mmCIF file of C-alpha atoms and ligand atoms in Angstrom:
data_model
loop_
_atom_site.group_PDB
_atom_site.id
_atom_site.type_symbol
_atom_site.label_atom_id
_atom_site.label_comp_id
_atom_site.label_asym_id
_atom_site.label_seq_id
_atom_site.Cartn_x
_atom_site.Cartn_y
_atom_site.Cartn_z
ATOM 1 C CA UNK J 2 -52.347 -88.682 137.653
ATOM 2 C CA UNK J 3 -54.467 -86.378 136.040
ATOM 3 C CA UNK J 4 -53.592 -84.677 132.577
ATOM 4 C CA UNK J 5 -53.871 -81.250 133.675
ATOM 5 C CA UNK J 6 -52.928 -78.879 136.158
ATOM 6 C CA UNK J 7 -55.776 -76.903 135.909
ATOM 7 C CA UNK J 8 -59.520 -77.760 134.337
ATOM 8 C CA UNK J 9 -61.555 -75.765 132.454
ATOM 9 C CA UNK J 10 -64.589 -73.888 134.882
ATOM 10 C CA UNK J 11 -67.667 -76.004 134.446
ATOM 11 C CA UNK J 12 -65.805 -79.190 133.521
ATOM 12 C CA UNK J 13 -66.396 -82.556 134.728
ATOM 13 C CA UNK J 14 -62.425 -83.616 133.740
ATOM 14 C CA UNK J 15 -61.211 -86.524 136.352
ATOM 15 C CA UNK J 16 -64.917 -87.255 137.658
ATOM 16 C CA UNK J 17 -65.292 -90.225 135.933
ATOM 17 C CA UNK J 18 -61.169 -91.270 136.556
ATOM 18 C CA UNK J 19 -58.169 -89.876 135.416
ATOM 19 C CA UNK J 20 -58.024 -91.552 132.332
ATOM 20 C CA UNK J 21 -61.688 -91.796 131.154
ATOM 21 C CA UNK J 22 -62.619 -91.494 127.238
ATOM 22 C CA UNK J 23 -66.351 -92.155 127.742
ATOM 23 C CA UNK J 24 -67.792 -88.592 129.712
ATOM 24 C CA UNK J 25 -70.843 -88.448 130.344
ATOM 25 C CA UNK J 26 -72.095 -92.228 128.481
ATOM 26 C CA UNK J 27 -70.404 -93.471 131.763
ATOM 27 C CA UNK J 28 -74.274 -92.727 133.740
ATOM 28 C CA UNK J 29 -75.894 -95.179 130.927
ATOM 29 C CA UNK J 30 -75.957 -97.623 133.698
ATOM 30 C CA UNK J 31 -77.679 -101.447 133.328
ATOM 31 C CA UNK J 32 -80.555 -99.870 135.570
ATOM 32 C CA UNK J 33 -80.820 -97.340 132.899
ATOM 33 C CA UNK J 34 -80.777 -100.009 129.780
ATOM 34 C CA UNK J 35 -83.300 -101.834 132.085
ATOM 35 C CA UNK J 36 -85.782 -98.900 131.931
ATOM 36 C CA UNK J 37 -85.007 -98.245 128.449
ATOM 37 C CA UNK J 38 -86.340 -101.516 128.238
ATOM 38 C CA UNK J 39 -89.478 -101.051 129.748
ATOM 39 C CA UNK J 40 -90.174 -98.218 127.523
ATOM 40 C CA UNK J 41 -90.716 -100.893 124.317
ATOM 41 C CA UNK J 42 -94.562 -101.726 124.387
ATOM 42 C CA UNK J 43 -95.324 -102.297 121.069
ATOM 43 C CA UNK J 44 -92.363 -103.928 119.491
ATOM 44 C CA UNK J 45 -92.238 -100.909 116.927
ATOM 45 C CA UNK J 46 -88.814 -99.808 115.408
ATOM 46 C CA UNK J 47 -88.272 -96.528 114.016
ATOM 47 C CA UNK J 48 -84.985 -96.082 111.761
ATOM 48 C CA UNK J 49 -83.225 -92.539 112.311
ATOM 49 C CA UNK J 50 -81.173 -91.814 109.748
ATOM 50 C CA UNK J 51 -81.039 -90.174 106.820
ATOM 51 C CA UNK J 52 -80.036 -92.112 103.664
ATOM 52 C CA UNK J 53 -76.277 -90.749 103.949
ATOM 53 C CA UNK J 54 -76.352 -89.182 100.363
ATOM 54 C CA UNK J 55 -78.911 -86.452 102.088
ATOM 55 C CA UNK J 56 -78.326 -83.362 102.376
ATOM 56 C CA UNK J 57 -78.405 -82.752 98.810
ATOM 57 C CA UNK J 58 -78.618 -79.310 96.909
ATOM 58 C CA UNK J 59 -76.962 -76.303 97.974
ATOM 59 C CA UNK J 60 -75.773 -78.270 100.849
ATOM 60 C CA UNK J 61 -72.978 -80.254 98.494
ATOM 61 C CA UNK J 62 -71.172 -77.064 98.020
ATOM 62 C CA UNK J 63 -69.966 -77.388 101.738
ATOM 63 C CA UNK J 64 -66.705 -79.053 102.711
ATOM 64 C CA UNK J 65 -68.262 -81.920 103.438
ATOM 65 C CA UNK J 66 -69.040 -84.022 100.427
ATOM 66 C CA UNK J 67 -71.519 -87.344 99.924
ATOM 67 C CA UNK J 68 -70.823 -90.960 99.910
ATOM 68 C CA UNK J 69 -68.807 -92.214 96.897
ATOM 69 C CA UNK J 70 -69.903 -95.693 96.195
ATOM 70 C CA UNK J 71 -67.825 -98.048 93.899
ATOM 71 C CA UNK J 72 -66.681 -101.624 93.606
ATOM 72 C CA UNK J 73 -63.557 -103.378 94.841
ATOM 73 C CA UNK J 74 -62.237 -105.527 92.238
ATOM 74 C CA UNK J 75 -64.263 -108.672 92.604
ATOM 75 C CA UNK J 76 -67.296 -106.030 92.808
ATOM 76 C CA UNK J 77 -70.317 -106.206 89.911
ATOM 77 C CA UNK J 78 -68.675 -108.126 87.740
ATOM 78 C CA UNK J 79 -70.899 -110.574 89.385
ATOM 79 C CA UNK J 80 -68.810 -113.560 88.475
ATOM 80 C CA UNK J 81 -65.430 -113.114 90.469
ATOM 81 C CA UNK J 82 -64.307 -116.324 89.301
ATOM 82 C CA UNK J 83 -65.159 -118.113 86.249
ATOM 83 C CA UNK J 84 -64.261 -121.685 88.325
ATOM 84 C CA UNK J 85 -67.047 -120.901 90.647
ATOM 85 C CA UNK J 86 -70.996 -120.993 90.029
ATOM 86 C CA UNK J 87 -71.672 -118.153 93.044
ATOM 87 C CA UNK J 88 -72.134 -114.804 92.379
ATOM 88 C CA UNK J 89 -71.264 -111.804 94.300
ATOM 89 C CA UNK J 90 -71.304 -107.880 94.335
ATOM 90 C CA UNK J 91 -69.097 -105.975 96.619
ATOM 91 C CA UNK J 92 -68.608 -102.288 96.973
ATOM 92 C CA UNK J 93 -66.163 -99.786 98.478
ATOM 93 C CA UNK J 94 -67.328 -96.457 99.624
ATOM 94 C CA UNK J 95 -65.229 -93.535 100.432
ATOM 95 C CA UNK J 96 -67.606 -91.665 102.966
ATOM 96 C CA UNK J 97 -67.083 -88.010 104.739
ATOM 97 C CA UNK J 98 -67.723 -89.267 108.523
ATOM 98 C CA UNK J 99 -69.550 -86.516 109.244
ATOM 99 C CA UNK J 100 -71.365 -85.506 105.752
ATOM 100 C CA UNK J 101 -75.119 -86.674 107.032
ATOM 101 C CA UNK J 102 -76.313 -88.862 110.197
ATOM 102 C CA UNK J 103 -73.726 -88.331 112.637
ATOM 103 C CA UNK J 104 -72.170 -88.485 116.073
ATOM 104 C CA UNK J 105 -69.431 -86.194 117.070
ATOM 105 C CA UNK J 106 -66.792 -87.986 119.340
ATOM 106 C CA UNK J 107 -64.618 -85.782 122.204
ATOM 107 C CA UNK J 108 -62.239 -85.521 119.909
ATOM 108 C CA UNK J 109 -63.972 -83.707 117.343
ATOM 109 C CA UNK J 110 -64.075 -80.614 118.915
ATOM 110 C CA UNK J 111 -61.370 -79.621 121.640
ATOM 111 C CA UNK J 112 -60.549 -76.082 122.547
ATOM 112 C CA UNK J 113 -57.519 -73.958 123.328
ATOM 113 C CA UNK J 114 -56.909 -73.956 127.364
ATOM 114 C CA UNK J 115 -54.377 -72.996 129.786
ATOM 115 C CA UNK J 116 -54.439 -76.599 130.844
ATOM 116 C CA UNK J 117 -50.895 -77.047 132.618
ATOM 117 C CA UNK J 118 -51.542 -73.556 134.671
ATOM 118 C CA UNK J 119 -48.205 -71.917 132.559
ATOM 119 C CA UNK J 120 -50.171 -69.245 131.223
ATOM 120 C CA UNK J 121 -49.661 -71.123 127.719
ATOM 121 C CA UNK J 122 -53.018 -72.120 126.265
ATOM 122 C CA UNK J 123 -52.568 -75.736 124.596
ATOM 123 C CA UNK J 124 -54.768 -76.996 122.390
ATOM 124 C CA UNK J 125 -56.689 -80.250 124.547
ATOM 125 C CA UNK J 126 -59.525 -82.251 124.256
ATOM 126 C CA UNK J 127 -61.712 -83.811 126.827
ATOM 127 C CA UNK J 128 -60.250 -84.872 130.202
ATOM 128 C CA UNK J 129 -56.747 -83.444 129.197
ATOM 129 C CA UNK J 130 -55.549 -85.454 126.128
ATOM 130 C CA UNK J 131 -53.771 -83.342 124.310
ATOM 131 C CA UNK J 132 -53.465 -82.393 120.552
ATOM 132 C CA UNK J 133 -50.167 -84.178 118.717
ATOM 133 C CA UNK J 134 -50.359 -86.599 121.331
ATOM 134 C CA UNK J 135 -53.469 -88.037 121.947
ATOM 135 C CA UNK J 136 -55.363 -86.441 118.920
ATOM 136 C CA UNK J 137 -52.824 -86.253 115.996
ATOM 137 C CA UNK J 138 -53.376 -83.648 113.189
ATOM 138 C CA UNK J 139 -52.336 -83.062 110.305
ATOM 139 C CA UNK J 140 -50.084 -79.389 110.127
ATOM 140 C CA UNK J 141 -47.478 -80.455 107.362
ATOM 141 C CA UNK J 142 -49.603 -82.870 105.878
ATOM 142 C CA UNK J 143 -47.055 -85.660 106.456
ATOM 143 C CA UNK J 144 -48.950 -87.829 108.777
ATOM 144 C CA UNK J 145 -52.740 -89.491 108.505
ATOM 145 C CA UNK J 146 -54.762 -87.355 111.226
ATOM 146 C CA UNK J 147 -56.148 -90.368 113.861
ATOM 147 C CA UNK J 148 -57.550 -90.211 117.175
ATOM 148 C CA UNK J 149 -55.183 -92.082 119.584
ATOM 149 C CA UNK J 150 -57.528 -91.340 122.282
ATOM 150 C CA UNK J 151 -61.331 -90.243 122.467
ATOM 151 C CA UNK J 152 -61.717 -91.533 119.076
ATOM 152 C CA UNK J 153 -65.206 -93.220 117.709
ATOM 153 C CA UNK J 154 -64.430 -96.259 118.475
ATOM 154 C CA UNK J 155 -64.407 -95.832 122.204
ATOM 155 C CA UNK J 156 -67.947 -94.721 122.014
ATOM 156 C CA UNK J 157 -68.826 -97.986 119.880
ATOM 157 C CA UNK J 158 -67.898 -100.024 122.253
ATOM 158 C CA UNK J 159 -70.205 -99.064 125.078
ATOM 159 C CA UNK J 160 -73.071 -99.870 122.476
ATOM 160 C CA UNK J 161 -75.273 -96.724 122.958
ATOM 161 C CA UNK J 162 -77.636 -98.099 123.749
ATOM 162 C CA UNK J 163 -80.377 -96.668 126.583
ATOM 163 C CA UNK J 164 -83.394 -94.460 126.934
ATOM 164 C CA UNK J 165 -84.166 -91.666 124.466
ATOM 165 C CA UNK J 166 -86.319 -89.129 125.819
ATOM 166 C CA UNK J 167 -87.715 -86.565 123.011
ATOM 167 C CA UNK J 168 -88.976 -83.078 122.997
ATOM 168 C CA UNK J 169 -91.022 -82.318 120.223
ATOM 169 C CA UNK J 170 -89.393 -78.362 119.023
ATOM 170 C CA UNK J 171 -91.578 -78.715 115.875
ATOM 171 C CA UNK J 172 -94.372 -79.146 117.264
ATOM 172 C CA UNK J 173 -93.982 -76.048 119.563
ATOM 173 C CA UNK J 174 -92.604 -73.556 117.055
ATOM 174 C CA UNK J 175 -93.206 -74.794 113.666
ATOM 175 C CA UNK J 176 -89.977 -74.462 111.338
ATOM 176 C CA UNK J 177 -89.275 -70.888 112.470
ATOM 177 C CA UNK J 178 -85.480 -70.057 113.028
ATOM 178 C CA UNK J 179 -86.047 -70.151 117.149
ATOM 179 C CA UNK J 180 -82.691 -70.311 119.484
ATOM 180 C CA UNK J 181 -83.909 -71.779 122.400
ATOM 181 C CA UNK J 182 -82.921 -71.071 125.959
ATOM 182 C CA UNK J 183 -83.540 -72.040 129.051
ATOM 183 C CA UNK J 184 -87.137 -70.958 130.201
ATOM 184 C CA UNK J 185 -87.961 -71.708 126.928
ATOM 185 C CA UNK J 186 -87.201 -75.406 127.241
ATOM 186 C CA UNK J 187 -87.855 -75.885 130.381
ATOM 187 C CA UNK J 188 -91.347 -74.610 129.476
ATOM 188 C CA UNK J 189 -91.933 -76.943 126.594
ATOM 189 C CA UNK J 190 -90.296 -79.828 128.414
ATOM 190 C CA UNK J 191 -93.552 -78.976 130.930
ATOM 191 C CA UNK J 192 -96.296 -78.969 128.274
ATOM 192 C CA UNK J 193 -94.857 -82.139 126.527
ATOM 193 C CA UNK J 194 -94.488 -83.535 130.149
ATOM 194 C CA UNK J 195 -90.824 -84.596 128.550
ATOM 195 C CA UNK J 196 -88.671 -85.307 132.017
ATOM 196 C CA UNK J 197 -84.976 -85.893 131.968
ATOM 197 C CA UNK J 198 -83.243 -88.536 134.396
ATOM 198 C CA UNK J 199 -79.416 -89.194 134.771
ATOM 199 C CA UNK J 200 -78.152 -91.316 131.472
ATOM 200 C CA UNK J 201 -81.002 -90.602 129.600
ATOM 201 C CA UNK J 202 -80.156 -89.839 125.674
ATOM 202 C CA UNK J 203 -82.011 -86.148 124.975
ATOM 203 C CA UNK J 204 -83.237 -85.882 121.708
ATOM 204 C CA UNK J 205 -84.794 -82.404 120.171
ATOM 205 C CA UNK J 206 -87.041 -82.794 116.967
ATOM 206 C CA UNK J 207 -86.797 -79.603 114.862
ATOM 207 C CA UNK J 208 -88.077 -80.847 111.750
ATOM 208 C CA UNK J 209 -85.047 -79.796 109.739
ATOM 209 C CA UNK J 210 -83.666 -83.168 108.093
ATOM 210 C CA UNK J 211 -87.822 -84.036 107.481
ATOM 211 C CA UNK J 212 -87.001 -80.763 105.222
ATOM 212 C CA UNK J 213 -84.287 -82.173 103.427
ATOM 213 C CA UNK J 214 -85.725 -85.248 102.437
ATOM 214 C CA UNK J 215 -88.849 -83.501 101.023
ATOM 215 C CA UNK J 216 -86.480 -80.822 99.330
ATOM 216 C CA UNK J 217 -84.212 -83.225 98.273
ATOM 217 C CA UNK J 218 -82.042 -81.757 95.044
ATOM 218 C CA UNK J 219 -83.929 -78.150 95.659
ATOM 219 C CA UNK J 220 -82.390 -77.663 99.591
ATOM 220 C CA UNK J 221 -81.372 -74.431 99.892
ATOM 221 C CA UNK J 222 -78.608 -72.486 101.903
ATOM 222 C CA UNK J 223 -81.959 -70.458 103.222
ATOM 223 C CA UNK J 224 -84.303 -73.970 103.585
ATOM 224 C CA UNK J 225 -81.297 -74.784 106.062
ATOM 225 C CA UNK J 226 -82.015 -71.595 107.964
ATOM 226 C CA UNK J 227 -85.434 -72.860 108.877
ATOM 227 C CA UNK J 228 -86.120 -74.768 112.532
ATOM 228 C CA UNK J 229 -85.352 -74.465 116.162
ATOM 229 C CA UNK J 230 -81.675 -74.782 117.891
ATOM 230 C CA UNK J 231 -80.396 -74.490 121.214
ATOM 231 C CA UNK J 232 -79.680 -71.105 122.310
ATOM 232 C CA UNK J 233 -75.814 -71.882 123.509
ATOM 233 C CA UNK J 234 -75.133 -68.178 124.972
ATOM 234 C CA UNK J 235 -77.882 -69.226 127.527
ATOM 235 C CA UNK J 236 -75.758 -69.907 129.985
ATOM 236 C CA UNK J 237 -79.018 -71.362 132.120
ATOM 237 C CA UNK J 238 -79.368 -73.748 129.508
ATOM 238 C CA UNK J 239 -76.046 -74.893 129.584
ATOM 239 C CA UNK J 240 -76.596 -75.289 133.741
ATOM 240 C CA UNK J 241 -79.214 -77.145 132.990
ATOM 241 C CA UNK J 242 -77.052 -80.054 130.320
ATOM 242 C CA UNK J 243 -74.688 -79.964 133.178
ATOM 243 C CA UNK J 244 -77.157 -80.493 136.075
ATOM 244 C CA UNK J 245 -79.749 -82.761 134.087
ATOM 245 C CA UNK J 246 -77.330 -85.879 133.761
ATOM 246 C CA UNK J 247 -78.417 -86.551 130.342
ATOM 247 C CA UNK J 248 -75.853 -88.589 128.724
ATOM 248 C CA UNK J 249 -75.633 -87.219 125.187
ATOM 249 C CA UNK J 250 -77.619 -84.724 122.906
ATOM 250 C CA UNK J 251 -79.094 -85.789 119.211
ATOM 251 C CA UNK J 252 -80.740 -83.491 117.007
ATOM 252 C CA UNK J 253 -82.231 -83.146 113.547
ATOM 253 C CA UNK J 254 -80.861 -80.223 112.690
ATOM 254 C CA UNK J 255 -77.218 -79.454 111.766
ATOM 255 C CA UNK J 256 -75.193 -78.468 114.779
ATOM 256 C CA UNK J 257 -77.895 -78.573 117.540
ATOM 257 C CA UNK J 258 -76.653 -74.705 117.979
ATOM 258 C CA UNK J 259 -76.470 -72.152 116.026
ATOM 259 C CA UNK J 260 -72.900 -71.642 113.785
ATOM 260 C CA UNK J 261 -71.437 -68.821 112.611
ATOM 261 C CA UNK J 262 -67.543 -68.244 112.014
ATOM 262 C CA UNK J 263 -68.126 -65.002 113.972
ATOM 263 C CA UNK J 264 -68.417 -65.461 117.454
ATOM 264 C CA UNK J 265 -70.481 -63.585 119.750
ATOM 265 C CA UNK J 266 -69.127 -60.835 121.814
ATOM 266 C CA UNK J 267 -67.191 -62.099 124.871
ATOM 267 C CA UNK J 268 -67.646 -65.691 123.561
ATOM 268 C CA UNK J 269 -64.965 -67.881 123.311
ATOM 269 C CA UNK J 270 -65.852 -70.038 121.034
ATOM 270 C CA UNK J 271 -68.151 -70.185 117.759
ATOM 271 C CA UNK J 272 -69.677 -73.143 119.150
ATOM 272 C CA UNK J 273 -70.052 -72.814 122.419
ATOM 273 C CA UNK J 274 -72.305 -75.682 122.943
ATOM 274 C CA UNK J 275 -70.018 -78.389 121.514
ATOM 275 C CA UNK J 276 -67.464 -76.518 123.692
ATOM 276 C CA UNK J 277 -69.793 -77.345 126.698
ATOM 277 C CA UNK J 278 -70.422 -80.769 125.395
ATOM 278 C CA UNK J 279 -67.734 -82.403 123.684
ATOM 279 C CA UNK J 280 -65.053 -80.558 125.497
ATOM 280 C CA UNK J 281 -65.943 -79.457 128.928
ATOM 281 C CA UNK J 282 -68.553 -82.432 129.513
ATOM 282 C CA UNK J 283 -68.218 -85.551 127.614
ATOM 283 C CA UNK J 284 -70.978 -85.223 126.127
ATOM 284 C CA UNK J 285 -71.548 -86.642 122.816
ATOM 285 C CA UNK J 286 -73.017 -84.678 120.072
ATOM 286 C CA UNK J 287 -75.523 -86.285 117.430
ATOM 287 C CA UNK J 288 -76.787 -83.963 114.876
ATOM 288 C CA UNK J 289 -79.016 -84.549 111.169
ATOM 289 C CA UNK J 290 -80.693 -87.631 112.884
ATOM 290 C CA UNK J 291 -84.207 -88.504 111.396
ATOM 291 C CA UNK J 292 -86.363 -88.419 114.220
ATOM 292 C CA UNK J 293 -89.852 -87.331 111.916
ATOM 293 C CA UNK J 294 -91.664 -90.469 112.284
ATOM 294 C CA UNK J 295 -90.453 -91.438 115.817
ATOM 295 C CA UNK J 296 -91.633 -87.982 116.839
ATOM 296 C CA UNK J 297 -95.301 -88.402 115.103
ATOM 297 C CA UNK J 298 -95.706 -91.720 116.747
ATOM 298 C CA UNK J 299 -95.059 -90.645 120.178
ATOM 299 C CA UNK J 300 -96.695 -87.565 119.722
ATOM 300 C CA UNK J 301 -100.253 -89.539 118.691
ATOM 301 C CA UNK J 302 -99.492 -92.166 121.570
ATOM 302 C CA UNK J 303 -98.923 -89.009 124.603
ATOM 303 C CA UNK J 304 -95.453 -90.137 125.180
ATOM 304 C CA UNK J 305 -91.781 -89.401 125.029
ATOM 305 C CA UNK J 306 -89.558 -91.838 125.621
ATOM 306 C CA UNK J 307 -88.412 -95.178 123.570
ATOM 307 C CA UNK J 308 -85.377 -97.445 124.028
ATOM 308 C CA UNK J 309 -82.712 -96.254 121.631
ATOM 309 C CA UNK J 310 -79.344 -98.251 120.032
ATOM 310 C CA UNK J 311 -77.373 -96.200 118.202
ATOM 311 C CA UNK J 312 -73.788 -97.525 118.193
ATOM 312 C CA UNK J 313 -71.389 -95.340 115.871
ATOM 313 C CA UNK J 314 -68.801 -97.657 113.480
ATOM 314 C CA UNK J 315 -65.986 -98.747 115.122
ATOM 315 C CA UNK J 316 -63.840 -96.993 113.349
ATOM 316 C CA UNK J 317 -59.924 -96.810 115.079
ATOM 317 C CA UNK J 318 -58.807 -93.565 114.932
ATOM 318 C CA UNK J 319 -62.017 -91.798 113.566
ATOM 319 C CA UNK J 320 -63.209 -88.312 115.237
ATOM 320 C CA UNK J 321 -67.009 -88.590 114.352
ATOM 321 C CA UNK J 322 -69.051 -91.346 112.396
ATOM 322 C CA UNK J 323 -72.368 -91.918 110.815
ATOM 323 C CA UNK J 324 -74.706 -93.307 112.683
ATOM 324 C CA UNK J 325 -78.213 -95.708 111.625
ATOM 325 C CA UNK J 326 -79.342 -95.509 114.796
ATOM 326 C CA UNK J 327 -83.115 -97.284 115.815
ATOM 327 C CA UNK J 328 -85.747 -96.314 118.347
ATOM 328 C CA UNK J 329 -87.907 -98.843 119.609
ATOM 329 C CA UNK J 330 -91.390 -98.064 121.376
HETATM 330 C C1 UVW P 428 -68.671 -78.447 113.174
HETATM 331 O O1 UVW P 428 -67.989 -78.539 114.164
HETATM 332 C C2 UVW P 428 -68.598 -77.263 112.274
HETATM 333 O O2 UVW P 428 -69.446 -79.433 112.774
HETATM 334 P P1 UVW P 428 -70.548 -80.282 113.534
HETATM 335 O O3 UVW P 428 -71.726 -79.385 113.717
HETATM 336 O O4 UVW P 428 -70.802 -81.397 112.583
HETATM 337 O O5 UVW P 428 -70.071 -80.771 114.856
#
């Protein structure tokens, strides 16, 4: 039985069974990983992260803070025990999930819909599951907030691994401040030659996190206005996700959209593409990914596509995670 009475309009809930937590990473088939496969020619590997303690400057001042390395109690004191010649180093690290190189899971972002047709919005999450039951928070602070259902985990376990197909933003608009819509895109996409088949990973270089790790300690708030995002009030463009049967989105830049606590007028929601995504679609969100130096390779070789892995940690519970994801050509 299905979790709702209702689903939202342009939702996929139930397509993929009444109980699925994987959206949209369901069409990474074996055929796909297969071609994926066919896409590595020269055995080169391209890392795409940041080093997690990027963003700095201006950027520390968010909510989100940077790793916090330290040892456990055997750590650097080198010698744990004086009755043994070995000698070992380990570290704890207490790390905001979401602070640098990141995927967003389903339940990272949910929304508030009228999902049992009473005329009471609830607040829900992908396919139905349901805030306080599925997706516990936090209100009186008395309980650890966990993921019971969509968590990270879930998403680790299918790998995520298939093909990445890139278009090159930068290289099409420079670092201006460019929301990009459909025609837009599509138009690009067509220049590049970039194509899009069902299960395919779509990856947009901006050239934003290339920006932080030049600016390092000097990033701005006004650096991080710089480079291209999706224009999510296109609806077209959203049509398009939906039709295209890509499996998730990654981007270099911080939110893939544009985000600002005021929403547009009529909108109904500040993010409307991780509403489309991560709520509507099951489709995963992967944002601040390095993608500089896979994106100059393929650009000098005439081609867009690589076989990517990019499992997040499998962390129980855990609503988003950092990701050191590879892309091999
Ligand atoms: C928010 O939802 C604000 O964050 P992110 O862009 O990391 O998904």
């Amino acid at each position: 039985m299905t979790r709702w009475a209702r689903r939202p309009e342009g939702s996929n809930w139930g397509e993929f069974g009444v109980d699925d937590q994987l959206g949209r990473l369901n069409l990474i088939t074996a055929e796909c990983r297969l071609a994926a496969v066919r896409e590595v020619r020269e055995g080169i590997a391209f890392p795409l992260s940041l080093p997690l303690d990027f963003p700095k400057g201006e950027y520390i001042a968010g909510p989100r803070k940077p790793p916090e390395l330290a040892s456990t109690p055997l750590g650097h004191n080198h010698r744990f025990l004086p009755s043994v010649p070995d000698v070992v180093s380990d570290d704890l690290a207490v790390i905001h999930l979401q602070y640098s190189t990141q995927w967003d899971s389903f339940a990272h972002h949910g929304a508030l819909f009228d999902l049992d047709d009473t005329g009471e919005p609830a607040i829900c999450y992908y396919n139905g599951y349901r805030a306080d039951v599925d997706v516990i928070g936090d209100p009186a602070g008395s309980v650890t907030p966990h993921a019971d259902a969509l968590g990270i985990e879930t998403m680790a376990q299918t790998g995520v691994q298939g093909r990445g197909v890139l278009v090159d933003l930068e290289r099409a608009l420079g670092h201006d401040r460019v929301a990009v819509g459909y025609d837009q895109l599509t138009e690009i996409m067509a220049a590049q030659a970039v194509t899009v088949e069902p299960g395919d990973v779509f990856c947009l270089h901006t050239g934003l996190t290339a920006i932080m790790l030049e600016l390092g300690d000097d990033l701005t708030h006004e650096a991080l206005e710089q480079c291209a995002v999706l224009d999510s009030q296109d609806g077209r463009l959203l049509e398009w996700i939906t039709d295209s049967g890509l499996s998730a989105i990654v981007a270099d830049n911080l939110a893939v959209e544009p985000f600002s606590l005021d929403p547009a007028p009529g909108a109904d929601s500040v993010l409307p593409l991780h509403t489309h995504c991560l709520f509507k679609q099951g489709i995963p969100l992967g944002e601040m990914w390095y993608l500089a130096d896979l994106a100059a390779w393929l650009r000098e070789h005439s081609r867009s596509r690589f076989l990517l892995t990019a499992p997040p940690l499998r962390l129980p519970g855990a609503v988003g995670s950092p990701v050191s994801g590879v892309a091999t050509v």
